[in-house]
Coordinates of C-alpha atoms and ligand atoms in Angstrom, one line a residue:
M7 CA 90.9 -71.4 20.8
T8 CA 89.7 -68.7 19.8
G9 CA 92.1 -67.4 17.6
T10 CA 92.7 -64.2 15.9
T11 CA 90.0 -62.3 13.6
L12 CA 90.7 -59.1 11.6
I13 CA 87.9 -56.0 11.5
T14 CA 88.1 -53.1 9.1
N15 CA 86.7 -49.6 9.8
L16 CA 86.8 -50.5 13.3
L17 CA 86.7 -46.4 13.8
S18 CA 83.4 -47.5 12.7
R19 CA 82.2 -49.1 16.4
Q20 CA 81.1 -48.6 19.6
R21 CA 84.8 -48.6 21.3
W22 CA 85.7 -48.1 25.1
D23 CA 90.4 -47.6 24.7
L24 CA 91.4 -49.9 26.9
G25 CA 95.0 -48.1 26.7
G26 CA 96.4 -46.8 30.5
Q27 CA 99.0 -48.1 33.0
W28 CA 98.9 -52.4 32.5
R29 CA 100.5 -54.5 35.1
V30 CA 103.9 -55.8 33.5
I31 CA 106.3 -58.6 34.4
V32 CA 109.6 -59.0 31.9
D33 CA 110.6 -62.4 31.9
P34 CA 113.4 -63.4 30.0
Y35 CA 113.3 -66.9 30.4
E36 CA 109.4 -67.1 29.3
M37 CA 109.2 -68.8 32.4
G38 CA 105.5 -67.6 32.1
Y39 CA 104.1 -69.7 30.6
V40 CA 106.9 -72.7 30.3
G41 CA 107.2 -75.4 33.3
I42 CA 110.2 -76.6 33.9
M43 CA 110.0 -78.8 33.1
G44 CA 108.9 -78.0 29.1
D45 CA 105.6 -78.4 29.7
R46 CA 102.4 -75.1 29.8
N47 CA 103.4 -73.6 33.4
P48 CA 100.3 -74.5 34.9
R49 CA 100.7 -71.4 37.8
G50 CA 101.8 -69.6 34.7
F51 CA 101.2 -65.6 34.9
F52 CA 98.8 -66.0 32.4
R53 CA 96.8 -67.6 35.3
D54 CA 97.1 -63.8 37.2
F55 CA 96.7 -65.8 40.5
H56 CA 97.0 -64.0 43.8
Q57 CA 97.8 -65.1 47.4
R58 CA 95.0 -66.1 49.0
H59 CA 96.8 -67.9 52.1
P60 CA 99.7 -67.5 53.6
G61 CA 101.0 -70.7 52.8
D62 CA 99.3 -70.3 48.6
R63 CA 103.5 -70.4 46.9
V64 CA 102.4 -67.6 44.1
E65 CA 105.6 -65.8 42.8
Y66 CA 104.6 -63.2 41.1
D67 CA 101.6 -60.6 41.3
F68 CA 101.0 -58.1 38.8
D69 CA 98.7 -56.4 41.4
T70 CA 102.5 -55.3 42.9
S71 CA 104.0 -55.4 39.6
A72 CA 105.9 -52.5 37.8
T73 CA 103.7 -50.5 35.3
L74 CA 104.5 -49.8 31.5
M75 CA 101.7 -47.5 29.0
V76 CA 99.7 -48.9 26.8
P77 CA 99.8 -48.0 23.9
G78 CA 103.4 -47.6 23.5
D79 CA 107.7 -49.7 23.0
W80 CA 108.7 -51.1 26.2
N81 CA 112.1 -49.6 25.6
T82 CA 111.3 -45.7 25.8
Q83 CA 109.6 -46.3 29.5
D84 CA 111.5 -48.3 31.2
E85 CA 115.5 -47.9 30.9
R86 CA 116.5 -52.0 32.0
L87 CA 114.0 -52.7 28.6
F88 CA 115.9 -50.2 26.5
Y89 CA 118.0 -52.6 24.8
Y90 CA 115.6 -55.6 26.3
E91 CA 114.2 -58.9 23.7
G92 CA 112.2 -61.1 25.1
T93 CA 108.8 -61.4 26.8
V94 CA 106.8 -58.9 28.6
W95 CA 103.7 -60.5 29.5
Y96 CA 100.5 -57.8 30.1
R97 CA 97.8 -57.8 32.6
R98 CA 95.0 -55.4 32.8
H99 CA 91.6 -55.5 34.5
V100 CA 88.1 -55.1 32.2
D101 CA 85.7 -54.0 33.7
V102 CA 82.1 -54.5 31.6
D103 CA 78.6 -54.1 32.9
A104 CA 74.7 -54.6 31.1
S105 CA 75.2 -51.5 29.0
M106 CA 78.6 -53.4 27.2
M107 CA 76.9 -56.6 26.5
G108 CA 74.0 -55.2 25.3
A109 CA 75.6 -52.3 22.9
C110 CA 74.9 -53.4 20.0
G111 CA 71.3 -55.1 21.1
P112 CA 70.3 -58.7 21.7
G113 CA 73.0 -61.2 20.9
T114 CA 76.0 -58.2 20.8
R115 CA 79.6 -59.7 20.1
L116 CA 82.7 -58.2 22.1
F117 CA 86.1 -58.3 20.9
V118 CA 89.6 -56.7 22.2
S119 CA 90.9 -55.6 19.5
F120 CA 95.1 -54.5 19.0
G121 CA 96.8 -52.5 16.4
A122 CA 99.9 -54.5 16.8
A123 CA 101.4 -55.4 19.1
N124 CA 105.3 -56.8 18.3
H125 CA 106.4 -59.6 17.1
T126 CA 104.2 -62.4 18.9
A127 CA 101.6 -61.9 21.7
R128 CA 98.9 -64.9 22.8
V129 CA 96.5 -63.0 24.3
F130 CA 94.0 -64.8 27.5
L131 CA 91.0 -64.2 29.7
D132 CA 90.7 -64.7 33.1
G133 CA 93.5 -67.5 32.6
E134 CA 92.6 -68.8 29.6
E135 CA 94.4 -69.2 26.5
L136 CA 92.3 -67.7 23.7
A137 CA 94.5 -66.6 20.7
T138 CA 97.7 -66.0 18.7
H139 CA 98.7 -63.6 16.1
V140 CA 102.0 -64.0 14.9
G141 CA 103.7 -60.4 13.2
G142 CA 104.5 -57.3 14.9
F143 CA 103.0 -54.2 12.6
G144 CA 99.3 -55.8 11.9
P145 CA 96.1 -55.7 13.5
F146 CA 93.6 -58.5 14.9
A147 CA 90.8 -58.3 16.7
V148 CA 90.1 -61.9 19.6
E149 CA 86.5 -61.8 20.8
V150 CA 85.6 -62.5 24.2
T151 CA 81.9 -62.8 23.4
E152 CA 81.5 -66.1 24.9
Q153 CA 83.7 -65.2 27.9
L154 CA 83.0 -61.8 29.4
T155 CA 80.1 -61.5 32.1
V156 CA 79.6 -58.3 33.7
G157 CA 82.1 -58.2 36.3
R158 CA 85.4 -57.6 36.2
H159 CA 88.0 -59.8 34.7
S160 CA 91.9 -60.4 34.1
L161 CA 92.8 -59.9 29.9
V162 CA 96.1 -60.7 29.9
V163 CA 99.2 -60.6 26.6
Q164 CA 102.5 -62.1 26.4
V165 CA 104.5 -60.1 24.2
D166 CA 107.6 -61.7 22.8
N167 CA 109.7 -59.3 20.7
R168 CA 113.0 -62.1 20.0
R169 CA 114.8 -62.2 16.4
E170 CA 114.5 -65.0 15.3
P171 CA 115.9 -66.0 11.6
D172 CA 112.3 -67.3 10.9
R173 CA 110.4 -64.1 11.2
I174 CA 109.5 -61.5 9.3
P175 CA 111.1 -58.8 9.8
A176 CA 114.0 -61.9 10.8
M177 CA 117.6 -61.0 12.7
R178 CA 119.2 -57.6 11.3
S179 CA 117.9 -54.3 11.0
D180 CA 118.6 -50.9 10.8
W181 CA 115.7 -49.7 12.9
W182 CA 115.0 -50.5 16.5
N183 CA 113.0 -53.8 17.6
F184 CA 110.3 -51.6 19.4
G185 CA 108.9 -54.1 22.1
G186 CA 104.9 -54.0 23.8
L187 CA 101.4 -52.4 22.3
T188 CA 102.2 -50.7 20.5
R189 CA 98.9 -50.1 19.3
A190 CA 95.8 -48.8 20.8
V191 CA 93.9 -51.9 22.7
E192 CA 90.0 -51.7 22.3
L193 CA 87.1 -53.4 23.6
V194 CA 85.0 -53.3 20.5
A195 CA 80.8 -54.2 20.6
T196 CA 79.2 -55.3 17.2
P197 CA 75.8 -56.6 16.7
P198 CA 76.0 -60.8 16.3
V199 CA 75.8 -60.4 13.1
Y200 CA 77.9 -57.8 11.3
L201 CA 80.1 -56.2 9.0
R202 CA 83.8 -57.9 9.5
D203 CA 85.2 -55.8 6.5
A204 CA 83.6 -52.7 3.8
W205 CA 85.5 -51.2 1.5
V206 CA 84.9 -49.3 -1.7
T207 CA 87.7 -47.9 -3.8
M208 CA 88.2 -46.2 -7.5
A209 CA 89.1 -49.4 -10.0
P210 CA 91.7 -47.8 -13.0
D211 CA 88.8 -47.1 -15.3
A212 CA 87.2 -45.1 -13.6
S213 CA 84.6 -47.6 -11.9
I214 CA 84.1 -47.4 -8.3
V215 CA 84.4 -50.5 -6.6
G216 CA 83.4 -52.4 -3.5
D217 CA 82.9 -55.4 -1.6
V218 CA 81.9 -56.6 2.9
V219 CA 82.5 -59.8 4.7
V220 CA 79.6 -60.3 6.9
D221 CA 80.0 -62.1 10.2
G222 CA 77.1 -64.7 11.7
A223 CA 75.7 -64.7 8.0
E224 CA 71.7 -65.6 7.4
D225 CA 70.8 -65.9 4.8
D226 CA 68.4 -63.3 4.3
M227 CA 70.1 -60.2 5.1
Q228 CA 70.9 -57.6 2.5
V229 CA 74.0 -55.3 2.6
T230 CA 73.4 -51.9 0.7
L231 CA 75.9 -49.3 -0.6
E232 CA 75.0 -45.4 0.5
I233 CA 77.0 -43.3 -2.0
A234 CA 76.9 -40.2 -2.9
G235 CA 73.2 -39.8 -3.0
R236 CA 72.9 -43.4 -4.0
S237 CA 71.9 -46.6 -2.9
V238 CA 73.4 -50.0 -4.5
P239 CA 73.3 -53.8 -3.3
I240 CA 76.3 -54.8 -2.8
S241 CA 76.7 -59.6 -2.9
P242 CA 79.0 -60.4 -0.7
G243 CA 81.9 -61.9 -2.4
D244 CA 81.0 -60.7 -5.4
G245 CA 81.1 -57.0 -4.5
C246 CA 79.5 -54.4 -6.3
F247 CA 81.0 -52.6 -9.7
L248 CA 79.5 -48.8 -10.0
D249 CA 79.4 -46.5 -12.6
L250 CA 79.3 -42.8 -11.0
D251 CA 80.5 -39.9 -11.5
V252 CA 81.5 -38.4 -8.1
E253 CA 84.5 -35.5 -7.8
R254 CA 87.8 -37.2 -7.4
W255 CA 90.7 -37.1 -5.3
A256 CA 93.6 -35.9 -5.5
P257 CA 96.6 -34.8 -4.1
G258 CA 96.7 -31.4 -3.2
R259 CA 92.3 -31.7 -3.3
P260 CA 91.4 -34.6 -0.2
V261 CA 87.9 -34.7 -1.3
L262 CA 86.3 -37.3 0.8
H263 CA 83.2 -38.9 0.3
P264 CA 81.3 -39.9 3.5
V265 CA 79.8 -43.8 2.3
R266 CA 77.7 -45.8 4.5
F267 CA 77.8 -49.7 4.6
R268 CA 74.5 -50.9 5.2
L269 CA 73.7 -54.9 6.5
D270 CA 69.3 -55.3 6.5
G271 CA 68.1 -57.9 8.3
R272 CA 64.6 -60.1 7.8
G273 CA 62.2 -57.3 6.8
G274 CA 64.6 -54.7 6.1
T275 CA 65.3 -54.2 10.1
P276 CA 68.7 -52.4 10.4
A277 CA 71.0 -55.4 11.4
D278 CA 74.3 -53.0 11.4
H279 CA 76.0 -50.4 10.0
V280 CA 79.4 -48.8 9.5
D281 CA 80.6 -45.4 7.8
D282 CA 83.8 -44.2 6.9
L283 CA 84.9 -41.0 5.0
V284 CA 86.7 -42.6 1.4
G285 CA 88.0 -40.4 -2.2
F286 CA 87.9 -41.6 -5.1
R287 CA 90.7 -41.3 -8.3
T288 CA 92.3 -43.7 -10.2
V289 CA 96.2 -44.7 -10.0
E290 CA 98.1 -46.2 -13.3
V291 CA 101.5 -47.0 -14.5
E292 CA 101.2 -45.9 -18.4
G293 CA 105.3 -46.5 -19.8
T294 CA 107.7 -44.8 -17.8
D295 CA 104.7 -42.4 -15.9
V296 CA 103.5 -43.2 -13.3
V297 CA 99.7 -41.3 -13.4
V298 CA 96.7 -40.2 -10.4
N299 CA 93.4 -39.1 -12.1
G300 CA 94.7 -39.7 -15.7
Q301 CA 97.6 -37.1 -14.9
P302 CA 101.3 -37.8 -15.4
T303 CA 102.9 -37.2 -11.5
F304 CA 105.3 -37.2 -10.5
L305 CA 106.4 -38.4 -7.2
R306 CA 108.0 -35.7 -4.4
G307 CA 108.3 -38.4 -1.7
I308 CA 109.9 -38.7 1.7
S309 CA 110.1 -42.0 3.4
T310 CA 109.3 -42.3 7.0
H311 CA 109.5 -44.5 9.4
A312 CA 107.0 -44.8 12.7
E313 CA 108.4 -42.3 15.3
A314 CA 107.2 -40.2 17.0
L315 CA 109.4 -37.1 16.2
S316 CA 110.2 -36.2 19.3
G317 CA 111.5 -38.5 22.5
G318 CA 112.7 -41.4 19.6
R319 CA 109.4 -44.1 20.7
R320 CA 106.5 -46.1 18.1
S321 CA 104.3 -43.4 17.2
H322 CA 100.9 -44.7 17.6
G323 CA 97.8 -42.7 16.6
P324 CA 96.2 -40.2 15.4
A325 CA 97.7 -37.4 16.6
D326 CA 101.3 -37.9 16.4
A327 CA 100.4 -38.6 12.5
A328 CA 99.1 -35.4 11.9
A329 CA 102.3 -34.4 13.4
I330 CA 104.8 -36.7 10.9
F331 CA 102.5 -35.2 8.5
D332 CA 103.0 -31.7 9.1
R333 CA 106.0 -32.0 8.8
I334 CA 105.4 -34.0 5.3
D335 CA 103.3 -30.6 4.1
D336 CA 105.7 -28.5 5.1
L337 CA 108.3 -30.1 3.0
G338 CA 105.9 -29.8 -0.3
A339 CA 106.1 -33.9 -0.9
N340 CA 102.9 -35.6 -2.5
F341 CA 104.4 -39.0 -1.3
V342 CA 105.0 -41.0 1.2
R343 CA 107.2 -43.8 1.5
L344 CA 105.2 -46.0 4.9
A345 CA 108.7 -47.5 5.8
H346 CA 109.2 -50.4 6.2
Y347 CA 106.5 -51.8 7.5
Q348 CA 102.2 -51.2 8.4
H349 CA 102.4 -48.7 10.0
D350 CA 99.1 -47.8 12.3
E351 CA 96.3 -47.1 10.8
Y352 CA 95.7 -43.3 11.2
M353 CA 98.9 -43.0 8.7
A354 CA 96.8 -43.1 5.8
R355 CA 93.9 -41.7 7.4
E356 CA 95.5 -38.7 7.9
A357 CA 97.4 -39.3 4.1
D358 CA 93.5 -39.5 3.0
R359 CA 92.7 -35.8 4.8
R360 CA 95.8 -34.5 3.8
G361 CA 96.1 -35.3 -0.3
I362 CA 99.3 -37.0 0.2
L363 CA 100.4 -40.5 -2.0
A364 CA 101.2 -43.1 0.4
W365 CA 102.9 -46.1 -0.1
C366 CA 102.1 -48.7 2.4
E367 CA 104.9 -51.6 2.7
L368 CA 105.6 -55.4 4.2
P369 CA 108.5 -55.6 6.8
V370 CA 110.0 -57.6 4.1
Y371 CA 113.8 -56.6 5.2
W372 CA 117.1 -58.1 5.3
G373 CA 118.0 -61.6 5.2
I374 CA 114.3 -63.3 5.9
A375 CA 114.5 -66.8 4.8
F376 CA 112.7 -67.3 1.6
D377 CA 112.6 -71.0 1.7
D378 CA 110.2 -71.4 4.4
A379 CA 107.0 -71.9 3.5
A380 CA 106.3 -71.5 6.7
V381 CA 107.6 -67.2 6.4
L382 CA 105.9 -67.3 3.3
D383 CA 103.0 -68.2 4.7
N384 CA 103.3 -65.3 8.0
A385 CA 104.2 -62.7 5.2
R386 CA 100.9 -63.6 3.3
A387 CA 98.8 -63.6 7.0
Q388 CA 100.4 -59.7 6.6
L389 CA 99.9 -59.1 3.6
D390 CA 96.3 -59.9 3.7
E391 CA 95.4 -57.0 7.3
L392 CA 97.7 -55.1 5.6
V393 CA 95.2 -55.0 2.5
A394 CA 92.1 -55.1 4.4
R395 CA 93.1 -52.3 6.9
D396 CA 93.6 -49.7 4.9
R397 CA 92.2 -50.3 0.7
S398 CA 89.6 -47.9 1.2
R399 CA 92.3 -45.5 1.8
A400 CA 92.2 -43.0 -1.4
S401 CA 96.1 -42.1 -0.5
V402 CA 97.6 -45.2 -1.1
I403 CA 98.2 -46.4 -4.5
M404 CA 100.7 -49.2 -3.8
W405 CA 101.4 -51.8 -2.2
S406 CA 105.5 -52.8 -1.1
V407 CA 105.9 -56.6 -0.5
A408 CA 109.5 -55.9 0.9
N409 CA 113.1 -53.9 1.1
E410 CA 116.1 -54.6 -0.4
T411 CA 116.3 -58.3 -0.6
M412 CA 119.4 -60.0 -2.7
P413 CA 118.3 -61.0 -5.7
S414 CA 117.3 -65.5 -6.1
P415 CA 115.0 -67.6 -7.4
D416 CA 114.2 -68.8 -3.7
R417 CA 113.9 -65.1 -3.5
T418 CA 111.6 -64.2 -6.3
A419 CA 109.6 -66.7 -6.4
F420 CA 108.8 -65.3 -2.7
L421 CA 107.8 -61.4 -3.1
A422 CA 106.1 -62.5 -6.9
D423 CA 103.6 -64.6 -5.1
L424 CA 103.2 -61.7 -2.1
A425 CA 103.1 -58.9 -5.4
D426 CA 100.3 -61.2 -7.7
R427 CA 98.7 -62.0 -4.2
A428 CA 98.9 -57.8 -3.5
R429 CA 96.8 -58.3 -7.1
R430 CA 94.3 -60.1 -6.8
H431 CA 93.2 -59.2 -2.9
D432 CA 93.5 -55.5 -4.9
P433 CA 93.6 -54.8 -8.5
T434 CA 93.0 -51.8 -7.8
R435 CA 96.4 -50.6 -6.8
L436 CA 100.3 -50.7 -8.0
V437 CA 102.7 -53.1 -6.8
S438 CA 106.2 -52.5 -6.1
A439 CA 109.3 -54.0 -3.7
A440 CA 111.9 -51.6 -3.2
L441 CA 115.5 -52.8 -4.7
L442 CA 118.7 -52.9 -3.5
T443 CA 122.0 -51.6 -6.1
L444 CA 125.0 -52.5 -5.5
P445 CA 127.7 -50.5 -6.1
T446 CA 129.1 -49.9 -9.7
A447 CA 132.2 -47.5 -11.8
D448 CA 129.1 -46.9 -14.2
T449 CA 127.5 -43.3 -14.7
E450 CA 124.9 -45.9 -16.5
H451 CA 122.7 -48.6 -14.3
T452 CA 120.2 -50.4 -15.7
I453 CA 118.4 -52.4 -13.4
D454 CA 118.2 -55.6 -14.5
D455 CA 116.8 -57.3 -10.8
P456 CA 114.3 -60.2 -12.3
L457 CA 111.8 -59.3 -10.0
G458 CA 111.2 -56.2 -12.1
D459 CA 109.1 -58.2 -14.0
H460 CA 106.4 -59.0 -11.2
V461 CA 106.3 -54.5 -9.9
D462 CA 105.1 -52.2 -11.8
V463 CA 107.0 -49.0 -10.8
V464 CA 110.9 -50.4 -10.2
A465 CA 111.6 -48.3 -7.4
V466 CA 115.4 -48.4 -6.5
N467 CA 117.6 -47.5 -3.6
Q468 CA 121.0 -46.2 -4.6
Y469 CA 123.3 -44.6 -2.0
L470 CA 125.2 -42.1 -4.7
G471 CA 127.4 -40.4 -2.4
W472 CA 126.9 -41.6 0.5
Y473 CA 128.1 -46.0 0.4
Y474 CA 129.9 -45.5 -2.9
G475 CA 130.5 -43.1 -6.1
D476 CA 131.8 -39.3 -5.9
R477 CA 129.4 -36.9 -5.1
E478 CA 130.8 -35.0 -8.2
T479 CA 129.3 -37.3 -10.8
I480 CA 126.1 -38.3 -9.3
A481 CA 124.1 -35.3 -11.6
D482 CA 125.5 -37.1 -14.6
T483 CA 124.1 -40.9 -13.0
R484 CA 121.9 -42.5 -15.4
W485 CA 119.3 -44.7 -14.6
S486 CA 116.7 -47.0 -17.1
T487 CA 115.4 -50.3 -16.6
A488 CA 114.8 -53.3 -18.7
F489 CA 111.5 -53.6 -18.7
N490 CA 109.9 -50.0 -19.6
K491 CA 108.7 -49.4 -16.0
P492 CA 109.3 -45.8 -13.9
I493 CA 111.9 -46.0 -11.8
L494 CA 111.5 -44.7 -8.0
F495 CA 114.2 -43.6 -6.0
T496 CA 112.9 -45.0 -2.4
E497 CA 115.9 -44.1 -0.7
F498 CA 119.1 -41.9 -1.8
G499 CA 120.5 -39.6 1.5
A500 CA 124.2 -39.3 4.3
G501 CA 123.7 -38.8 7.4
A502 CA 124.1 -36.0 9.2
K503 CA 124.2 -34.7 12.6
A504 CA 122.2 -31.7 13.4
G505 CA 124.1 -28.0 13.8
R506 CA 127.0 -29.6 12.7
H507 CA 128.9 -27.7 10.4
G508 CA 131.5 -27.3 8.2
D509 CA 132.2 -27.7 4.9
D510 CA 130.5 -29.9 2.3
G511 CA 133.4 -32.0 1.7
E512 CA 133.3 -33.6 5.7
I513 CA 130.9 -36.6 6.2
W514 CA 128.9 -35.6 9.2
T515 CA 127.6 -32.3 8.4
E516 CA 125.1 -30.6 7.8
E517 CA 126.9 -29.2 4.2
F518 CA 127.5 -32.7 2.9
Q519 CA 123.9 -34.1 3.5
A520 CA 123.2 -31.0 1.4
A521 CA 125.5 -31.2 -1.0
V522 CA 124.1 -34.8 -1.5
Y523 CA 121.4 -33.3 -2.2
A524 CA 121.4 -30.8 -3.8
E525 CA 123.7 -33.9 -6.3
Q526 CA 120.5 -35.8 -6.1
I527 CA 118.3 -33.5 -8.3
E528 CA 120.1 -32.2 -10.3
M529 CA 120.0 -36.3 -11.2
I530 CA 116.4 -36.4 -11.6
R531 CA 115.4 -33.1 -13.0
R532 CA 117.8 -34.4 -16.1
Q533 CA 115.7 -37.6 -16.2
R534 CA 112.3 -36.6 -14.9
S535 CA 109.7 -39.2 -16.7
S536 CA 107.4 -37.7 -19.0
R537 CA 110.1 -35.4 -20.1
G538 CA 111.8 -38.6 -22.4
G539 CA 113.3 -40.2 -18.4
A540 CA 112.4 -42.5 -16.5
V541 CA 112.3 -41.7 -13.2
A542 CA 108.6 -40.5 -11.8
G543 CA 109.4 -39.7 -8.2
C544 CA 111.8 -39.9 -5.6
S545 CA 111.0 -40.4 -1.3
P546 CA 114.9 -40.1 -0.5
W547 CA 115.9 -42.1 3.1
I548 CA 114.8 -39.7 5.9
L549 CA 111.9 -37.5 7.4
K550 CA 113.1 -38.3 10.8
D551 CA 116.6 -39.3 12.7
F552 CA 115.7 -42.7 13.6
R553 CA 116.7 -44.9 16.2
A554 CA 118.9 -48.3 15.5
P555 CA 120.7 -50.0 17.4
V556 CA 123.6 -50.6 14.5
R557 CA 124.6 -46.7 14.3
V558 CA 127.3 -47.1 17.1
L559 CA 129.4 -43.5 16.5
P560 CA 129.9 -42.5 19.0
G561 CA 129.5 -38.3 19.5
I562 CA 127.5 -38.7 16.3
Q563 CA 124.5 -41.8 15.7
D564 CA 125.2 -42.6 19.4
G565 CA 121.9 -45.3 18.7
Y566 CA 119.8 -42.9 15.8
N567 CA 120.4 -43.5 12.1
R568 CA 121.3 -40.1 11.1
K569 CA 120.1 -39.7 7.6
G570 CA 117.1 -37.5 8.4
L571 CA 116.4 -34.0 7.7
L572 CA 115.8 -33.3 10.6
S573 CA 117.1 -34.4 13.9
E574 CA 115.1 -36.8 16.5
E575 CA 113.9 -33.3 18.2
N576 CA 112.3 -32.8 14.9
E577 CA 115.0 -29.9 14.0
P578 CA 115.4 -29.2 10.4
K579 CA 118.8 -29.5 9.0
L580 CA 119.6 -27.8 6.0
A581 CA 118.7 -30.5 3.9
F582 CA 115.0 -30.0 4.6
D583 CA 115.3 -26.8 2.8
V584 CA 117.1 -28.1 -0.3
L585 CA 114.4 -30.7 -0.3
R586 CA 111.5 -28.4 -0.2
S587 CA 112.7 -26.5 -2.5
F588 CA 112.8 -28.8 -5.6
Y589 CA 110.0 -29.5 -4.2
D590 CA 108.8 -26.3 -4.9
E591 CA 109.8 -26.0 -8.3
L592 CA 108.0 -29.0 -9.5
R593 CA 104.8 -27.8 -7.8
V594 CA 104.9 -24.6 -10.2
L595 CA 104.2 -28.1 -13.3
E596 CA 101.3 -29.5 -11.8
P597 CA 98.4 -28.0 -12.2
T598 CA 96.0 -30.2 -10.2
D599 CA 98.2 -28.9 -7.3
R600 CA 98.3 -25.2 -8.2
R601 CA 94.6 -24.6 -6.7
Q602 CA 95.7 -25.4 -3.3
L603 CA 98.4 -23.0 -3.0
T604 CA 98.5 -20.6 0.1
D605 CA 100.4 -16.6 -0.3
L606 CA 103.0 -18.3 1.3
D607 CA 103.4 -21.5 -1.0
I608 CA 102.9 -18.3 -3.9
Q609 CA 106.2 -16.8 -2.2
R610 CA 108.2 -19.4 -1.8
L611 CA 107.7 -20.6 -5.2
R612 CA 108.3 -16.9 -6.9
D613 CA 111.5 -17.0 -4.1
A614 CA 112.9 -20.3 -5.6
D615 CA 111.8 -18.7 -9.4
R616 CA 114.2 -16.1 -8.8
R617 CA 117.7 -18.7 -7.6
Ligands
GCB710 C1 118.8 -48.9 3.1 C2 118.0 -49.1 4.3 C3 117.3 -48.5 5.5 C4 118.3 -48.4 5.9 C5 118.9 -47.5 4.9 C6 120.0 -46.8 5.9 O1 119.8 -48.8 2.1 O2 117.0 -49.6 3.2 O3 116.3 -49.2 6.3 O4 117.8 -48.1 7.1 O5 119.2 -48.1 3.5 O6 120.6 -45.8 6.2 O7 121.6 -47.5 5.5

């Protein structure tokens, strides 16, 4: 078997879109792979057999089977698959011509790359099993150089989205388990020796650091980074270290610099190159402040799932990312929490372009088998994919290794391992994990979860005024940690059905949700960091109502978590404006952002001042 690989900077490569309508076979009993004796089925769907003679016993036929759009989740494309959790076989033909085979000169290598396939994918070409990838949100590629010839080929992918106790995520989550080839599938060409990975970013001491991985390396290759008019040698594995005065990327000021990584062979002949647009900024923690470019920066955030703004489907690609970020911009946010798993690469790129800071998260979520070494291995692999893909993104300031995990020695060891690994791979960014807070009758909360020792930012999900606590006492609540680190409220919120109005004491009304936001905001106002408090920001739960099978209340939830500031069809609820006004108020205090204000912003600030 070939196995999977990870190619970063795909957008800089020659690619052919393999999206469109793929033929599919739904296979709840997995008979397309396994025979009746539990062995590998020699006539399995991966063979893509066709009946050639009237006597041929072939009991499937992709050519006449249903189709599904790729990229896309299967749940929202076919109502029979809405709740489906199991295997679907995807098949498409790949037509290869001589120009593709030679796209990067003699020895061109070809890969099929997947933005994500939820949850486990087996890839077959012309009946041959090539690779398996585990993890529903990570990018991967499969080399097909040896298999592809000029002509038509059968590409079959078995995608299985069953929930299992030893998967990440595991059995329960408060979001839809969208199955399928949910992100782009592409054929990618590279030269025979190529830059499989190439990244550059700014370290906290403002030096520029970067490195590359050369695949197919020959001894006399040379790698150079071209940046801001300079050419700097990179020694693969040891990287580069540069003291260069570049204009900084900052929240609200998204300055991006073109960079090129060049790979040259013997005598300086060009062998490969990768282009990127990269911003440079520093990020660190000082006491209870998050400091960006030397400036304490309050994170005016919002959390979001990877769900399209309308239609309740899995989002993918640049258009969905732009639409989501339009709404984040409308809020006046400078920070987004990309919850609860790896979003697609376009999200961090859009954040780069907009000057919005980002938190990236692994799906280490409720009920993970922390005592299982294989589960830890998979978490490590998912982390590696995420860091490798996004570590040139200036917007990304934080890797989150988990959400809401119950403290236990196994859990803390597991997550400490991931936190250390994130730092080893990328010492330039912060590490965090969203912690669970449980109800107490107190208005004094001290976070002492032992994981606090292993993170840079103590992120807290708290549902005062919703799952517990009186709304009236939210504003009086005081938060501290045992760690002298910034506190970030990664979640708070309340459910409201858009268009449902009433008294602010009645749950599910927009008024109730808005009132919870007002109290939470008042609490934050009273203890912002760099003014004596410890709260360095928030990313309330959540931008938009999102599909969740556990949300069953008829007439109100109907399969949606209703904590969105926007309805599932992108209509703002009252709380949207409450949060926006708070962020407007904060922006006045922030010099970097002030330069970016439009006339409309200034008018809004004046209005906020008058209130
Ligand atoms: C949480 C979870 C999030 C849920 C949210 C809720 O704490 O982190 O995934 O959707 O609460 O609405 O209960």
